Amino acid sequence: MKKIRVLIIDDERAARNEIRRLLAGYPDFEIIGEAVNADDALKMIGELIPDILFLDIQMPEKSGFDLLESLDQVPPVIFTTAYDQYAVKAFEVSALDYLVKPIRVERFEKAIVQARQRLGKTDPGGQIFVKDRQHYHFIQWSSVYLIESMDNYARIFFGDKNVFLKSSLNQLEEKLNSAIFFRINRAQIINRQYIEAITTVDGRLKITISTGAQLEVSERQSAKFRQWAASK
């Protein structure tokens, strides 16, 4: 049986012990570490590569939200909190689940069931966490069809929404899966899964994506795109 690797992140020892005690009844979940703050958690996530986080939202210095914003790839998250207002906010960003302390056994069981279901169909492209103004989003990379440069920000389009990520297009391009995403010009990156049609106008390519938008590929990138598309 493949174990589900868990990292517990909470500044309170009693809270960490409570989650550890509750998880003892689920042999397919393996606790691989505990972190007491966001900085320790960031390091441990990079080293241990957990499958799921049990994450306290309200911690000293940096919150659980701050931690998630600092990650290039975000594992599925179950938020834990003693504050109802934070629980509601966590729910609104489509976290895997949220648990209000003290945690009830029946609610923990529900979270475990949801975790098993999510991990059984995790997006291979991964996800990121973005705070956009007062809204919080978990975004699956497979749902992103267009990324545009906006000065020092990247504007990410997914579903019927778009949000701003504090990252340059150059920085983001280095982290994206090059088999899926391609930079068509200085200001735009597209997801090949959303391409509907490709036409040629004066030697340059024009791409229509599933939203109906028509995007121009620069002359320099047109030749690279043909090679890229042919190799996939």
PDB file of C-alpha atoms in Angstrom:
ATOM      1  CA  MET A   1       0.000   0.000   0.000  1.00  0.00           C
ATOM      2  CA  LYS A   2       1.427   3.341  -1.049  1.00  0.00           C
ATOM      3  CA  LYS A   3       1.633   5.700   1.886  1.00  0.00           C
ATOM      4  CA  ILE A   4       0.249   9.235   1.781  1.00  0.00           C
ATOM      5  CA  ARG A   5       3.072  11.420   3.110  1.00  0.00           C
ATOM      6  CA  VAL A   6       1.880  14.067   5.575  1.00  0.00           C
ATOM      7  CA  LEU A   7       3.589  17.204   6.875  1.00  0.00           C
ATOM      8  CA  ILE A   8       1.973  18.839   9.921  1.00  0.00           C
ATOM      9  CA  ILE A   9       2.539  22.603  10.236  1.00  0.00           C
ATOM     10  CA  ASP A  10       1.384  24.284  13.441  1.00  0.00           C
ATOM     11  CA  ASP A  11       3.121  26.454  16.041  1.00  0.00           C
ATOM     12  CA  GLU A  12       1.239  24.749  18.914  1.00  0.00           C
ATOM     13  CA  ARG A  13       2.565  21.398  20.137  1.00  0.00           C
ATOM     14  CA  ALA A  14      -0.873  20.351  21.431  1.00  0.00           C
ATOM     15  CA  ALA A  15      -2.425  20.944  18.023  1.00  0.00           C
ATOM     16  CA  ARG A  16       0.292  18.923  16.272  1.00  0.00           C
ATOM     17  CA  ASN A  17      -0.173  16.101  18.750  1.00  0.00           C
ATOM     18  CA  GLU A  18      -3.926  16.127  18.163  1.00  0.00           C
ATOM     19  CA  ILE A  19      -3.490  15.653  14.414  1.00  0.00           C
ATOM     20  CA  ARG A  20      -0.877  12.971  15.025  1.00  0.00           C
ATOM     21  CA  ARG A  21      -3.293  11.128  17.340  1.00  0.00           C
ATOM     22  CA  LEU A  22      -6.151  11.352  14.851  1.00  0.00           C
ATOM     23  CA  LEU A  23      -3.970  10.154  11.963  1.00  0.00           C
ATOM     24  CA  ALA A  24      -2.915   7.087  13.971  1.00  0.00           C
ATOM     25  CA  GLY A  25      -6.191   5.481  12.948  1.00  0.00           C
ATOM     26  CA  TYR A  26      -5.343   5.709   9.235  1.00  0.00           C
ATOM     27  CA  PRO A  27      -2.444   3.409   8.354  1.00  0.00           C
ATOM     28  CA  ASP A  28      -2.252   4.681   4.776  1.00  0.00           C
ATOM     29  CA  PHE A  29      -1.221   8.133   6.086  1.00  0.00           C
ATOM     30  CA  GLU A  30       2.413   8.524   7.135  1.00  0.00           C
ATOM     31  CA  ILE A  31       3.618  11.568   9.073  1.00  0.00           C
ATOM     32  CA  ILE A  32       7.014  12.487   7.650  1.00  0.00           C
ATOM     33  CA  GLY A  33       7.616  15.621   9.688  1.00  0.00           C
ATOM     34  CA  GLU A  34       6.337  18.512  11.781  1.00  0.00           C
ATOM     35  CA  ALA A  35       7.090  22.213  11.382  1.00  0.00           C
ATOM     36  CA  VAL A  36       6.433  24.938  13.932  1.00  0.00           C
ATOM     37  CA  ASN A  37       6.527  27.945  11.584  1.00  0.00           C
ATOM     38  CA  ALA A  38       6.344  28.909   7.914  1.00  0.00           C
ATOM     39  CA  ASP A  39      10.111  29.172   7.394  1.00  0.00           C
ATOM     40  CA  ASP A  40      10.769  25.672   8.747  1.00  0.00           C
ATOM     41  CA  ALA A  41       7.854  24.360   6.710  1.00  0.00           C
ATOM     42  CA  LEU A  42       9.192  25.888   3.496  1.00  0.00           C
ATOM     43  CA  LYS A  43      12.494  24.092   3.957  1.00  0.00           C
ATOM     44  CA  MET A  44      10.863  20.782   4.882  1.00  0.00           C
ATOM     45  CA  ILE A  45       8.463  20.863   1.932  1.00  0.00           C
ATOM     46  CA  GLY A  46      11.415  21.234  -0.428  1.00  0.00           C
ATOM     47  CA  GLU A  47      13.367  18.426   1.219  1.00  0.00           C
ATOM     48  CA  LEU A  48      10.623  15.923   2.060  1.00  0.00           C
ATOM     49  CA  ILE A  49       8.123  16.466  -0.827  1.00  0.00           C
ATOM     50  CA  PRO A  50       4.939  15.732   1.183  1.00  0.00           C
ATOM     51  CA  ASP A  51       1.742  14.560  -0.515  1.00  0.00           C
ATOM     52  CA  ILE A  52      -0.466  16.664   1.742  1.00  0.00           C
ATOM     53  CA  LEU A  53      -0.195  19.469   4.295  1.00  0.00           C
ATOM     54  CA  PHE A  54      -2.125  19.876   7.532  1.00  0.00           C
ATOM     55  CA  LEU A  55      -1.585  23.626   7.819  1.00  0.00           C
ATOM     56  CA  ASP A  56      -2.440  26.055  10.595  1.00  0.00           C
ATOM     57  CA  ILE A  57      -3.544  29.364   9.126  1.00  0.00           C
ATOM     58  CA  GLN A  58      -2.742  31.698  12.019  1.00  0.00           C
ATOM     59  CA  MET A  59       0.930  31.430  13.041  1.00  0.00           C
ATOM     60  CA  PRO A  60       3.406  34.015  14.394  1.00  0.00           C
ATOM     61  CA  GLU A  61       5.285  36.187  11.873  1.00  0.00           C
ATOM     62  CA  LYS A  62       4.071  34.368   8.741  1.00  0.00           C
ATOM     63  CA  SER A  63       0.632  32.840   8.238  1.00  0.00           C
ATOM     64  CA  GLY A  64      -0.261  29.639   6.438  1.00  0.00           C
ATOM     65  CA  PHE A  65      -1.340  31.782   3.500  1.00  0.00           C
ATOM     66  CA  ASP A  66       2.099  33.455   3.416  1.00  0.00           C
ATOM     67  CA  LEU A  67       3.721  30.026   3.275  1.00  0.00           C
ATOM     68  CA  LEU A  68       1.588  28.883   0.354  1.00  0.00           C
ATOM     69  CA  GLU A  69       2.333  32.049  -1.606  1.00  0.00           C
ATOM     70  CA  SER A  70       6.053  31.324  -1.316  1.00  0.00           C
ATOM     71  CA  LEU A  71       5.781  27.867  -2.934  1.00  0.00           C
ATOM     72  CA  ASP A  72       6.303  27.247  -6.644  1.00  0.00           C
ATOM     73  CA  GLN A  73       4.223  24.064  -6.390  1.00  0.00           C
ATOM     74  CA  VAL A  74       1.584  23.640  -3.678  1.00  0.00           C
ATOM     75  CA  PRO A  75       0.574  20.194  -2.373  1.00  0.00           C
ATOM     76  CA  PRO A  76      -3.079  19.553  -1.468  1.00  0.00           C
ATOM     77  CA  VAL A  77      -3.851  21.368   1.792  1.00  0.00           C
ATOM     78  CA  ILE A  78      -6.126  20.751   4.757  1.00  0.00           C
ATOM     79  CA  PHE A  79      -6.274  23.966   6.764  1.00  0.00           C
ATOM     80  CA  THR A  80      -6.576  23.862  10.548  1.00  0.00           C
ATOM     81  CA  THR A  81      -7.685  26.920  12.492  1.00  0.00           C
ATOM     82  CA  ALA A  82      -9.176  28.053  15.770  1.00  0.00           C
ATOM     83  CA  TYR A  83     -10.830  31.033  14.062  1.00  0.00           C
ATOM     84  CA  ASP A  84     -14.071  30.678  12.144  1.00  0.00           C
ATOM     85  CA  GLN A  85     -13.409  33.685   9.909  1.00  0.00           C
ATOM     86  CA  TYR A  86     -10.210  32.103   8.662  1.00  0.00           C
ATOM     87  CA  ALA A  87     -12.001  28.805   8.140  1.00  0.00           C
ATOM     88  CA  VAL A  88     -14.526  30.493   5.897  1.00  0.00           C
ATOM     89  CA  LYS A  89     -11.772  32.212   3.913  1.00  0.00           C
ATOM     90  CA  ALA A  90      -9.944  28.900   3.505  1.00  0.00           C
ATOM     91  CA  PHE A  91     -13.109  27.265   2.251  1.00  0.00           C
ATOM     92  CA  GLU A  92     -13.602  30.023  -0.310  1.00  0.00           C
ATOM     93  CA  VAL A  93     -10.206  29.375  -1.888  1.00  0.00           C
ATOM     94  CA  SER A  94     -11.145  25.755  -2.558  1.00  0.00           C
ATOM     95  CA  ALA A  95      -8.724  24.158  -0.154  1.00  0.00           C
ATOM     96  CA  LEU A  96      -8.977  20.416   0.130  1.00  0.00           C
ATOM     97  CA  ASP A  97     -10.763  20.966   3.436  1.00  0.00           C
ATOM     98  CA  TYR A  98     -10.583  22.993   6.632  1.00  0.00           C
ATOM     99  CA  LEU A  99     -10.861  21.827  10.227  1.00  0.00           C
ATOM    100  CA  VAL A 100     -11.824  24.073  13.128  1.00  0.00           C
ATOM    101  CA  LYS A 101     -10.015  23.407  16.412  1.00  0.00           C
ATOM    102  CA  PRO A 102     -10.731  21.460  18.535  1.00  0.00           C
ATOM    103  CA  ILE A 103     -11.143  18.985  15.683  1.00  0.00           C
ATOM    104  CA  ARG A 104     -14.168  16.688  15.797  1.00  0.00           C
ATOM    105  CA  VAL A 105     -13.542  13.058  14.887  1.00  0.00           C
ATOM    106  CA  GLU A 106     -16.356  12.949  12.312  1.00  0.00           C
ATOM    107  CA  ARG A 107     -15.035  16.084  10.554  1.00  0.00           C
ATOM    108  CA  PHE A 108     -11.548  14.614  10.496  1.00  0.00           C
ATOM    109  CA  GLU A 109     -12.920  11.455   8.894  1.00  0.00           C
ATOM    110  CA  LYS A 110     -14.588  13.542   6.176  1.00  0.00           C
ATOM    111  CA  ALA A 111     -11.320  15.373   5.474  1.00  0.00           C
ATOM    112  CA  ILE A 112      -9.456  12.077   5.175  1.00  0.00           C
ATOM    113  CA  VAL A 113     -11.996  10.744   2.668  1.00  0.00           C
ATOM    114  CA  GLN A 114     -11.664  13.904   0.571  1.00  0.00           C
ATOM    115  CA  ALA A 115      -7.872  13.723   0.761  1.00  0.00           C
ATOM    116  CA  ARG A 116      -7.852  10.162  -0.564  1.00  0.00           C
ATOM    117  CA  GLN A 117     -10.152  11.139  -3.423  1.00  0.00           C
ATOM    118  CA  ARG A 118      -8.093  14.208  -4.387  1.00  0.00           C
ATOM    119  CA  LEU A 119      -4.776  12.405  -4.226  1.00  0.00           C
ATOM    120  CA  GLY A 120      -6.172   9.679  -6.430  1.00  0.00           C
ATOM    121  CA  LYS A 121      -6.587  12.228  -9.224  1.00  0.00           C
ATOM    122  CA  THR A 122      -4.002  14.914  -8.496  1.00  0.00           C
ATOM    123  CA  ASP A 123      -3.250  17.187 -11.436  1.00  0.00           C
ATOM    124  CA  PRO A 124       0.168  16.106 -12.767  1.00  0.00           C
ATOM    125  CA  GLY A 125       0.893  19.733 -13.608  1.00  0.00           C
ATOM    126  CA  GLY A 126       0.522  20.695  -9.972  1.00  0.00           C
ATOM    127  CA  GLN A 127      -1.020  23.824  -8.525  1.00  0.00           C
ATOM    128  CA  ILE A 128      -0.069  27.190  -7.113  1.00  0.00           C
ATOM    129  CA  PHE A 129      -1.610  29.433  -4.466  1.00  0.00           C
ATOM    130  CA  VAL A 130      -2.251  33.066  -5.367  1.00  0.00           C
ATOM    131  CA  LYS A 131      -3.468  35.943  -3.232  1.00  0.00           C
ATOM    132  CA  ASP A 132      -5.131  38.497  -5.502  1.00  0.00           C
ATOM    133  CA  ARG A 133      -6.303  41.538  -3.566  1.00  0.00           C
ATOM    134  CA  GLN A 134      -8.555  40.057  -0.851  1.00  0.00           C
ATOM    135  CA  HIS A 135      -9.170  36.794  -2.691  1.00  0.00           C
ATOM    136  CA  TYR A 136      -7.241  33.547  -2.422  1.00  0.00           C
ATOM    137  CA  HIS A 137      -6.991  30.912  -5.138  1.00  0.00           C
ATOM    138  CA  PHE A 138      -5.600  27.427  -5.585  1.00  0.00           C
ATOM    139  CA  ILE A 139      -4.956  27.249  -9.337  1.00  0.00           C
ATOM    140  CA  GLN A 140      -4.341  24.009 -11.211  1.00  0.00           C
ATOM    141  CA  TRP A 141      -1.795  24.634 -13.955  1.00  0.00           C
ATOM    142  CA  SER A 142      -3.846  22.438 -16.291  1.00  0.00           C
ATOM    143  CA  SER A 143      -6.668  25.010 -16.077  1.00  0.00           C
ATOM    144  CA  VAL A 144      -4.430  27.942 -17.114  1.00  0.00           C
ATOM    145  CA  TYR A 145      -4.781  28.742 -20.820  1.00  0.00           C
ATOM    146  CA  LEU A 146      -2.964  32.085 -21.068  1.00  0.00           C
ATOM    147  CA  ILE A 147      -0.365  34.057 -19.106  1.00  0.00           C
ATOM    148  CA  GLU A 148       0.367  37.711 -19.896  1.00  0.00           C
ATOM    149  CA  SER A 149       3.122  40.024 -18.739  1.00  0.00           C
ATOM    150  CA  MET A 150       1.989  43.072 -16.763  1.00  0.00           C
ATOM    151  CA  ASP A 151       5.155  44.943 -15.721  1.00  0.00           C
ATOM    152  CA  ASN A 152       6.514  43.015 -12.710  1.00  0.00           C
ATOM    153  CA  TYR A 153       3.437  40.799 -12.550  1.00  0.00           C
ATOM    154  CA  ALA A 154       2.067  37.911 -14.556  1.00  0.00           C
ATOM    155  CA  ARG A 155      -1.644  37.846 -15.312  1.00  0.00           C
ATOM    156  CA  ILE A 156      -2.927  34.272 -15.210  1.00  0.00           C
ATOM    157  CA  PHE A 157      -6.122  33.340 -17.056  1.00  0.00           C
ATOM    158  CA  PHE A 158      -8.042  30.234 -15.971  1.00  0.00           C
ATOM    159  CA  GLY A 159     -11.702  29.292 -16.278  1.00  0.00           C
ATOM    160  CA  ASP A 160     -13.668  32.544 -16.265  1.00  0.00           C
ATOM    161  CA  LYS A 161     -11.192  34.274 -13.945  1.00  0.00           C
ATOM    162  CA  ASN A 162      -7.834  35.983 -14.070  1.00  0.00           C
ATOM    163  CA  VAL A 163      -5.456  36.899 -11.258  1.00  0.00           C
ATOM    164  CA  PHE A 164      -2.132  38.677 -10.849  1.00  0.00           C
ATOM    165  CA  LEU A 165       0.939  36.797  -9.660  1.00  0.00           C
ATOM    166  CA  LYS A 166       3.981  38.760  -8.483  1.00  0.00           C
ATOM    167  CA  SER A 167       6.433  37.259 -10.957  1.00  0.00           C
ATOM    168  CA  SER A 168       7.954  38.326 -14.232  1.00  0.00           C
ATOM    169  CA  LEU A 169       7.149  36.305 -17.323  1.00  0.00           C
ATOM    170  CA  ASN A 170      10.821  35.300 -17.570  1.00  0.00           C
ATOM    171  CA  GLN A 171      10.820  33.914 -14.028  1.00  0.00           C
ATOM    172  CA  LEU A 172       7.577  32.059 -14.580  1.00  0.00           C
ATOM    173  CA  GLU A 173       8.657  30.621 -17.927  1.00  0.00           C
ATOM    174  CA  GLU A 174      11.627  28.922 -16.250  1.00  0.00           C
ATOM    175  CA  LYS A 175       9.327  27.092 -13.826  1.00  0.00           C
ATOM    176  CA  LEU A 176       6.597  26.003 -16.263  1.00  0.00           C
ATOM    177  CA  ASN A 177       6.410  22.616 -17.960  1.00  0.00           C
ATOM    178  CA  SER A 178       7.919  23.308 -21.389  1.00  0.00           C
ATOM    179  CA  ALA A 179       6.018  20.380 -22.880  1.00  0.00           C
ATOM    180  CA  ILE A 180       2.735  22.200 -22.176  1.00  0.00           C
ATOM    181  CA  PHE A 181       3.490  25.924 -22.099  1.00  0.00           C
ATOM    182  CA  PHE A 182       5.083  27.973 -24.854  1.00  0.00           C
ATOM    183  CA  ARG A 183       6.032  31.643 -24.989  1.00  0.00           C
ATOM    184  CA  ILE A 184       4.573  32.985 -28.222  1.00  0.00           C
ATOM    185  CA  ASN A 185       5.904  36.534 -27.899  1.00  0.00           C
ATOM    186  CA  ARG A 186       7.486  38.876 -25.382  1.00  0.00           C
ATOM    187  CA  ALA A 187       4.250  39.317 -23.452  1.00  0.00           C
ATOM    188  CA  GLN A 188       2.327  36.019 -23.655  1.00  0.00           C
ATOM    189  CA  ILE A 189       2.618  32.320 -22.804  1.00  0.00           C
ATOM    190  CA  ILE A 190      -0.029  29.829 -23.909  1.00  0.00           C
ATOM    191  CA  ASN A 191      -1.078  26.334 -22.873  1.00  0.00           C
ATOM    192  CA  ARG A 192      -0.972  24.015 -25.908  1.00  0.00           C
ATOM    193  CA  GLN A 193      -3.985  22.069 -24.584  1.00  0.00           C
ATOM    194  CA  TYR A 194      -6.221  25.065 -25.344  1.00  0.00           C
ATOM    195  CA  ILE A 195      -5.131  25.626 -28.947  1.00  0.00           C
ATOM    196  CA  GLU A 196      -8.084  25.382 -31.344  1.00  0.00           C
ATOM    197  CA  ALA A 197      -6.564  26.536 -34.646  1.00  0.00           C
ATOM    198  CA  ILE A 198      -3.307  27.785 -36.133  1.00  0.00           C
ATOM    199  CA  THR A 199      -3.127  29.977 -39.237  1.00  0.00           C
ATOM    200  CA  THR A 200      -0.312  31.763 -41.056  1.00  0.00           C
ATOM    201  CA  VAL A 201      -0.451  35.457 -41.890  1.00  0.00           C
ATOM    202  CA  ASP A 202       2.525  36.977 -43.742  1.00  0.00           C
ATOM    203  CA  GLY A 203       4.782  34.197 -42.510  1.00  0.00           C
ATOM    204  CA  ARG A 204       3.797  34.636 -38.884  1.00  0.00           C
ATOM    205  CA  LEU A 205       1.537  32.350 -36.940  1.00  0.00           C
ATOM    206  CA  LYS A 206      -1.787  33.310 -35.436  1.00  0.00           C
ATOM    207  CA  ILE A 207      -3.220  30.989 -32.791  1.00  0.00           C
ATOM    208  CA  THR A 208      -6.868  30.724 -31.787  1.00  0.00           C
ATOM    209  CA  ILE A 209      -7.446  29.341 -28.308  1.00  0.00           C
ATOM    210  CA  SER A 210     -10.582  27.756 -26.877  1.00  0.00           C
ATOM    211  CA  THR A 211     -11.918  31.059 -25.536  1.00  0.00           C
ATOM    212  CA  GLY A 212     -12.037  32.387 -29.101  1.00  0.00           C
ATOM    213  CA  ALA A 213      -9.155  34.805 -28.575  1.00  0.00           C
ATOM    214  CA  GLN A 214      -6.670  35.143 -31.437  1.00  0.00           C
ATOM    215  CA  LEU A 215      -3.041  35.540 -30.413  1.00  0.00           C
ATOM    216  CA  GLU A 216      -0.105  36.489 -32.617  1.00  0.00           C
ATOM    217  CA  VAL A 217       3.173  34.604 -32.464  1.00  0.00           C
ATOM    218  CA  SER A 218       6.191  36.812 -32.988  1.00  0.00           C
ATOM    219  CA  GLU A 219       8.338  36.246 -36.065  1.00  0.00           C
ATOM    220  CA  ARG A 220      11.183  34.973 -33.931  1.00  0.00           C
ATOM    221  CA  GLN A 221       8.979  32.587 -31.985  1.00  0.00           C
ATOM    222  CA  SER A 222       7.013  31.319 -35.001  1.00  0.00           C
ATOM    223  CA  ALA A 223       9.875  29.098 -36.188  1.00  0.00           C
ATOM    224  CA  LYS A 224      10.503  27.873 -32.648  1.00  0.00           C
ATOM    225  CA  PHE A 225       6.809  27.130 -32.209  1.00  0.00           C
ATOM    226  CA  ARG A 226       6.723  24.961 -35.358  1.00  0.00           C
ATOM    227  CA  GLN A 227       9.673  22.943 -34.046  1.00  0.00           C
ATOM    228  CA  TRP A 228       8.165  22.734 -30.566  1.00  0.00           C
ATOM    229  CA  ALA A 229       4.754  21.634 -31.817  1.00  0.00           C
ATOM    230  CA  ALA A 230       6.270  19.043 -34.143  1.00  0.00           C
ATOM    231  CA  SER A 231       8.274  17.495 -31.311  1.00  0.00           C
ATOM    232  CA  LYS A 232       5.306  16.988 -28.968  1.00  0.00           C
TER     233      LYS A 232
END
